[in-house]
Amino acid sequence: QVQLVESGGGQVLPGGSVTLSCVASGFDFPYSVMTWLRQASGKDLEWVSFIDYDGSFRSYAESVKGRFTISRDNAKNTLYLQMTNLKPEDTGMYYCGKGPSWAVLGGGPRGQGTQVTVSS
């Protein structure tokens, strides 16, 4: 059974940084591409970032490019999202998902999420 558990969220000041983690179990994590999504209150789920099997290819939404960094540690079955220079519009629930963005947005496996609130 696929299980994804996010952690690391919280309240952060604008301009601040936070790193999210996602621990995976129940599937072969090193052989799965992974995705981060987020959802602001009252808005649709949106794609944030993608990473392939070994981290050799990564992609980002334009809104976070240059500020967020996705990475993974296959030995620890863990996915990360390092978030810097945070803005109030980054506030939302962040989810990690198993698979490419189109699959996760279409209802594929994802965790319960971790809340990030950017506010002064």
PDB file of N, CA, C and O in Angstrom, residues 7-9 18-20 29 31 42 51 53 56-57 72-73 76 80 82-84 90 92 96 102 106 115-117:
ATOM      1  N   SER A   7       5.986  16.361   6.060  1.00  0.00           N
ATOM      2  CA  SER A   7       6.244  17.079   7.306  1.00  0.00           C
ATOM      3  C   SER A   7       7.092  18.307   7.005  1.00  0.00           C
ATOM      4  O   SER A   7       7.614  18.446   5.892  1.00  0.00           O
ATOM      5  N   GLY A   8       7.217  19.183   8.001  1.00  0.00           N
ATOM      6  CA  GLY A   8       8.097  20.332   7.865  1.00  0.00           C
ATOM      7  C   GLY A   8       7.397  21.660   7.678  1.00  0.00           C
ATOM      8  O   GLY A   8       8.043  22.708   7.678  1.00  0.00           O
ATOM      9  N   GLY A   9       6.094  21.638   7.504  1.00  0.00           N
ATOM     10  CA  GLY A   9       5.375  22.889   7.314  1.00  0.00           C
ATOM     11  C   GLY A   9       5.258  23.684   8.604  1.00  0.00           C
ATOM     12  O   GLY A   9       5.660  23.220   9.677  1.00  0.00           O
ATOM     13  N   VAL A  18      11.884  27.282   4.421  1.00  0.00           N
ATOM     14  CA  VAL A  18      11.457  26.068   5.091  1.00  0.00           C
ATOM     15  C   VAL A  18      11.732  24.903   4.151  1.00  0.00           C
ATOM     16  O   VAL A  18      11.708  25.065   2.934  1.00  0.00           O
ATOM     17  N   THR A  19      12.010  23.750   4.718  1.00  0.00           N
ATOM     18  CA  THR A  19      12.215  22.540   3.915  1.00  0.00           C
ATOM     19  C   THR A  19      11.167  21.496   4.293  1.00  0.00           C
ATOM     20  O   THR A  19      11.041  21.147   5.471  1.00  0.00           O
ATOM     21  N   LEU A  20      10.445  21.055   3.308  1.00  0.00           N
ATOM     22  CA  LEU A  20       9.445  20.011   3.491  1.00  0.00           C
ATOM     23  C   LEU A  20      10.072  18.652   3.196  1.00  0.00           C
ATOM     24  O   LEU A  20      10.945  18.533   2.335  1.00  0.00           O
ATOM     25  N   PHE A  29      10.380   3.284  -4.155  1.00  0.00           N
ATOM     26  CA  PHE A  29      10.617   4.718  -4.277  1.00  0.00           C
ATOM     27  C   PHE A  29      11.718   5.047  -5.275  1.00  0.00           C
ATOM     28  O   PHE A  29      11.527   5.953  -6.096  1.00  0.00           O
ATOM     29  N   TYR A  31      12.430   3.868  -7.971  1.00  0.00           N
ATOM     30  CA  TYR A  31      11.981   3.661  -9.350  1.00  0.00           C
ATOM     31  C   TYR A  31      10.738   4.485  -9.684  1.00  0.00           C
ATOM     32  O   TYR A  31      10.094   4.251 -10.707  1.00  0.00           O
ATOM     33  N   GLY A  42      -9.475  27.619  -1.044  1.00  0.00           N
ATOM     34  CA  GLY A  42     -10.444  28.079  -2.027  1.00  0.00           C
ATOM     35  C   GLY A  42      -9.986  27.999  -3.473  1.00  0.00           C
ATOM     36  O   GLY A  42     -10.708  28.425  -4.379  1.00  0.00           O
ATOM     37  N   ILE A  51      10.466  15.614 -10.051  1.00  0.00           N
ATOM     38  CA  ILE A  51      11.828  15.078 -10.086  1.00  0.00           C
ATOM     39  C   ILE A  51      11.792  13.662 -10.624  1.00  0.00           C
ATOM     40  O   ILE A  51      10.876  12.898 -10.304  1.00  0.00           O
ATOM     41  N   TYR A  53      13.809   9.826 -11.455  1.00  0.00           N
ATOM     42  CA  TYR A  53      14.221   8.739 -10.567  1.00  0.00           C
ATOM     43  C   TYR A  53      15.458   9.057  -9.741  1.00  0.00           C
ATOM     44  O   TYR A  53      15.511   8.729  -8.553  1.00  0.00           O
ATOM     45  N   SER A  56      18.235  13.595 -11.854  1.00  0.00           N
ATOM     46  CA  SER A  56      18.961  14.185 -12.973  1.00  0.00           C
ATOM     47  C   SER A  56      18.093  15.152 -13.776  1.00  0.00           C
ATOM     48  O   SER A  56      18.614  15.983 -14.516  1.00  0.00           O
ATOM     49  N   PHE A  57      16.783  15.040 -13.638  1.00  0.00           N
ATOM     50  CA  PHE A  57      15.875  15.979 -14.281  1.00  0.00           C
ATOM     51  C   PHE A  57      14.890  16.503 -13.235  1.00  0.00           C
ATOM     52  O   PHE A  57      14.259  15.733 -12.507  1.00  0.00           O
ATOM     53  N   ARG A  72      15.812  14.428  -3.686  1.00  0.00           N
ATOM     54  CA  ARG A  72      15.388  13.152  -3.127  1.00  0.00           C
ATOM     55  C   ARG A  72      16.608  12.394  -2.601  1.00  0.00           C
ATOM     56  O   ARG A  72      17.717  12.556  -3.093  1.00  0.00           O
ATOM     57  N   ASP A  73      16.350  11.544  -1.610  1.00  0.00           N
ATOM     58  CA  ASP A  73      17.364  10.642  -1.077  1.00  0.00           C
ATOM     59  C   ASP A  73      16.791   9.235  -1.196  1.00  0.00           C
ATOM     60  O   ASP A  73      15.959   8.824  -0.366  1.00  0.00           O
ATOM     61  N   LYS A  76      16.963   6.793   1.687  1.00  0.00           N
ATOM     62  CA  LYS A  76      16.076   7.062   2.821  1.00  0.00           C
ATOM     63  C   LYS A  76      14.602   7.087   2.397  1.00  0.00           C
ATOM     64  O   LYS A  76      13.737   7.406   3.225  1.00  0.00           O
ATOM     65  N   TYR A  80      12.230  15.794  -0.856  1.00  0.00           N
ATOM     66  CA  TYR A  80      12.334  17.083  -0.168  1.00  0.00           C
ATOM     67  C   TYR A  80      11.875  18.216  -1.086  1.00  0.00           C
ATOM     68  O   TYR A  80      11.927  18.116  -2.309  1.00  0.00           O
ATOM     69  N   GLN A  82      12.905  22.235  -0.758  1.00  0.00           N
ATOM     70  CA  GLN A  82      13.504  23.370  -0.069  1.00  0.00           C
ATOM     71  C   GLN A  82      12.896  24.643  -0.631  1.00  0.00           C
ATOM     72  O   GLN A  82      12.961  24.893  -1.835  1.00  0.00           O
ATOM     73  N   MET A  83      12.320  25.453   0.224  1.00  0.00           N
ATOM     74  CA  MET A  83      11.585  26.644  -0.178  1.00  0.00           C
ATOM     75  C   MET A  83      12.272  27.865   0.431  1.00  0.00           C
ATOM     76  O   MET A  83      12.419  27.934   1.665  1.00  0.00           O
ATOM     77  N   THR A  84      12.685  28.778  -0.408  1.00  0.00           N
ATOM     78  CA  THR A  84      13.347  29.993   0.065  1.00  0.00           C
ATOM     79  C   THR A  84      12.624  31.231  -0.453  1.00  0.00           C
ATOM     80  O   THR A  84      11.792  31.138  -1.368  1.00  0.00           O
ATOM     81  N   ASP A  90       2.635  31.850  -1.458  1.00  0.00           N
ATOM     82  CA  ASP A  90       3.067  30.466  -1.329  1.00  0.00           C
ATOM     83  C   ASP A  90       2.295  29.716  -0.245  1.00  0.00           C
ATOM     84  O   ASP A  90       2.460  28.501  -0.075  1.00  0.00           O
ATOM     85  N   GLY A  92      -0.296  27.594   1.621  1.00  0.00           N
ATOM     86  CA  GLY A  92      -1.171  26.527   1.169  1.00  0.00           C
ATOM     87  C   GLY A  92      -0.803  25.189   1.776  1.00  0.00           C
ATOM     88  O   GLY A  92       0.171  25.088   2.537  1.00  0.00           O
ATOM     89  N   CYS A  96       3.014  15.725  -1.426  1.00  0.00           N
ATOM     90  CA  CYS A  96       3.880  14.990  -2.334  1.00  0.00           C
ATOM     91  C   CYS A  96       3.054  13.884  -2.981  1.00  0.00           C
ATOM     92  O   CYS A  96       2.111  13.356  -2.376  1.00  0.00           O
ATOM     93  N   TRP A 102       0.747  14.987 -14.098  1.00  0.00           N
ATOM     94  CA  TRP A 102      -0.582  14.767 -14.660  1.00  0.00           C
ATOM     95  C   TRP A 102      -1.300  13.622 -13.953  1.00  0.00           C
ATOM     96  O   TRP A 102      -2.524  13.642 -13.790  1.00  0.00           O
ATOM     97  N   GLY A 106      -4.522  14.043 -11.437  1.00  0.00           N
ATOM     98  CA  GLY A 106      -5.694  13.289 -11.858  1.00  0.00           C
ATOM     99  C   GLY A 106      -6.189  12.292 -10.833  1.00  0.00           C
ATOM    100  O   GLY A 106      -7.077  11.487 -11.132  1.00  0.00           O
ATOM    101  N   GLN A 115       0.857  21.938   6.008  1.00  0.00           N
ATOM    102  CA  GLN A 115       0.445  23.321   5.793  1.00  0.00           C
ATOM    103  C   GLN A 115       1.642  24.261   5.910  1.00  0.00           C
ATOM    104  O   GLN A 115       2.401  24.194   6.883  1.00  0.00           O
ATOM    105  N   VAL A 116       1.762  25.151   4.932  1.00  0.00           N
ATOM    106  CA  VAL A 116       2.743  26.229   4.985  1.00  0.00           C
ATOM    107  C   VAL A 116       1.987  27.551   4.961  1.00  0.00           C
ATOM    108  O   VAL A 116       1.175  27.783   4.067  1.00  0.00           O
ATOM    109  N   THR A 117       2.254  28.384   5.948  1.00  0.00           N
ATOM    110  CA  THR A 117       1.617  29.687   6.023  1.00  0.00           C
ATOM    111  C   THR A 117       2.690  30.758   6.050  1.00  0.00           C
ATOM    112  O   THR A 117       3.542  30.764   6.955  1.00  0.00           O
TER     113      THR A 117
END
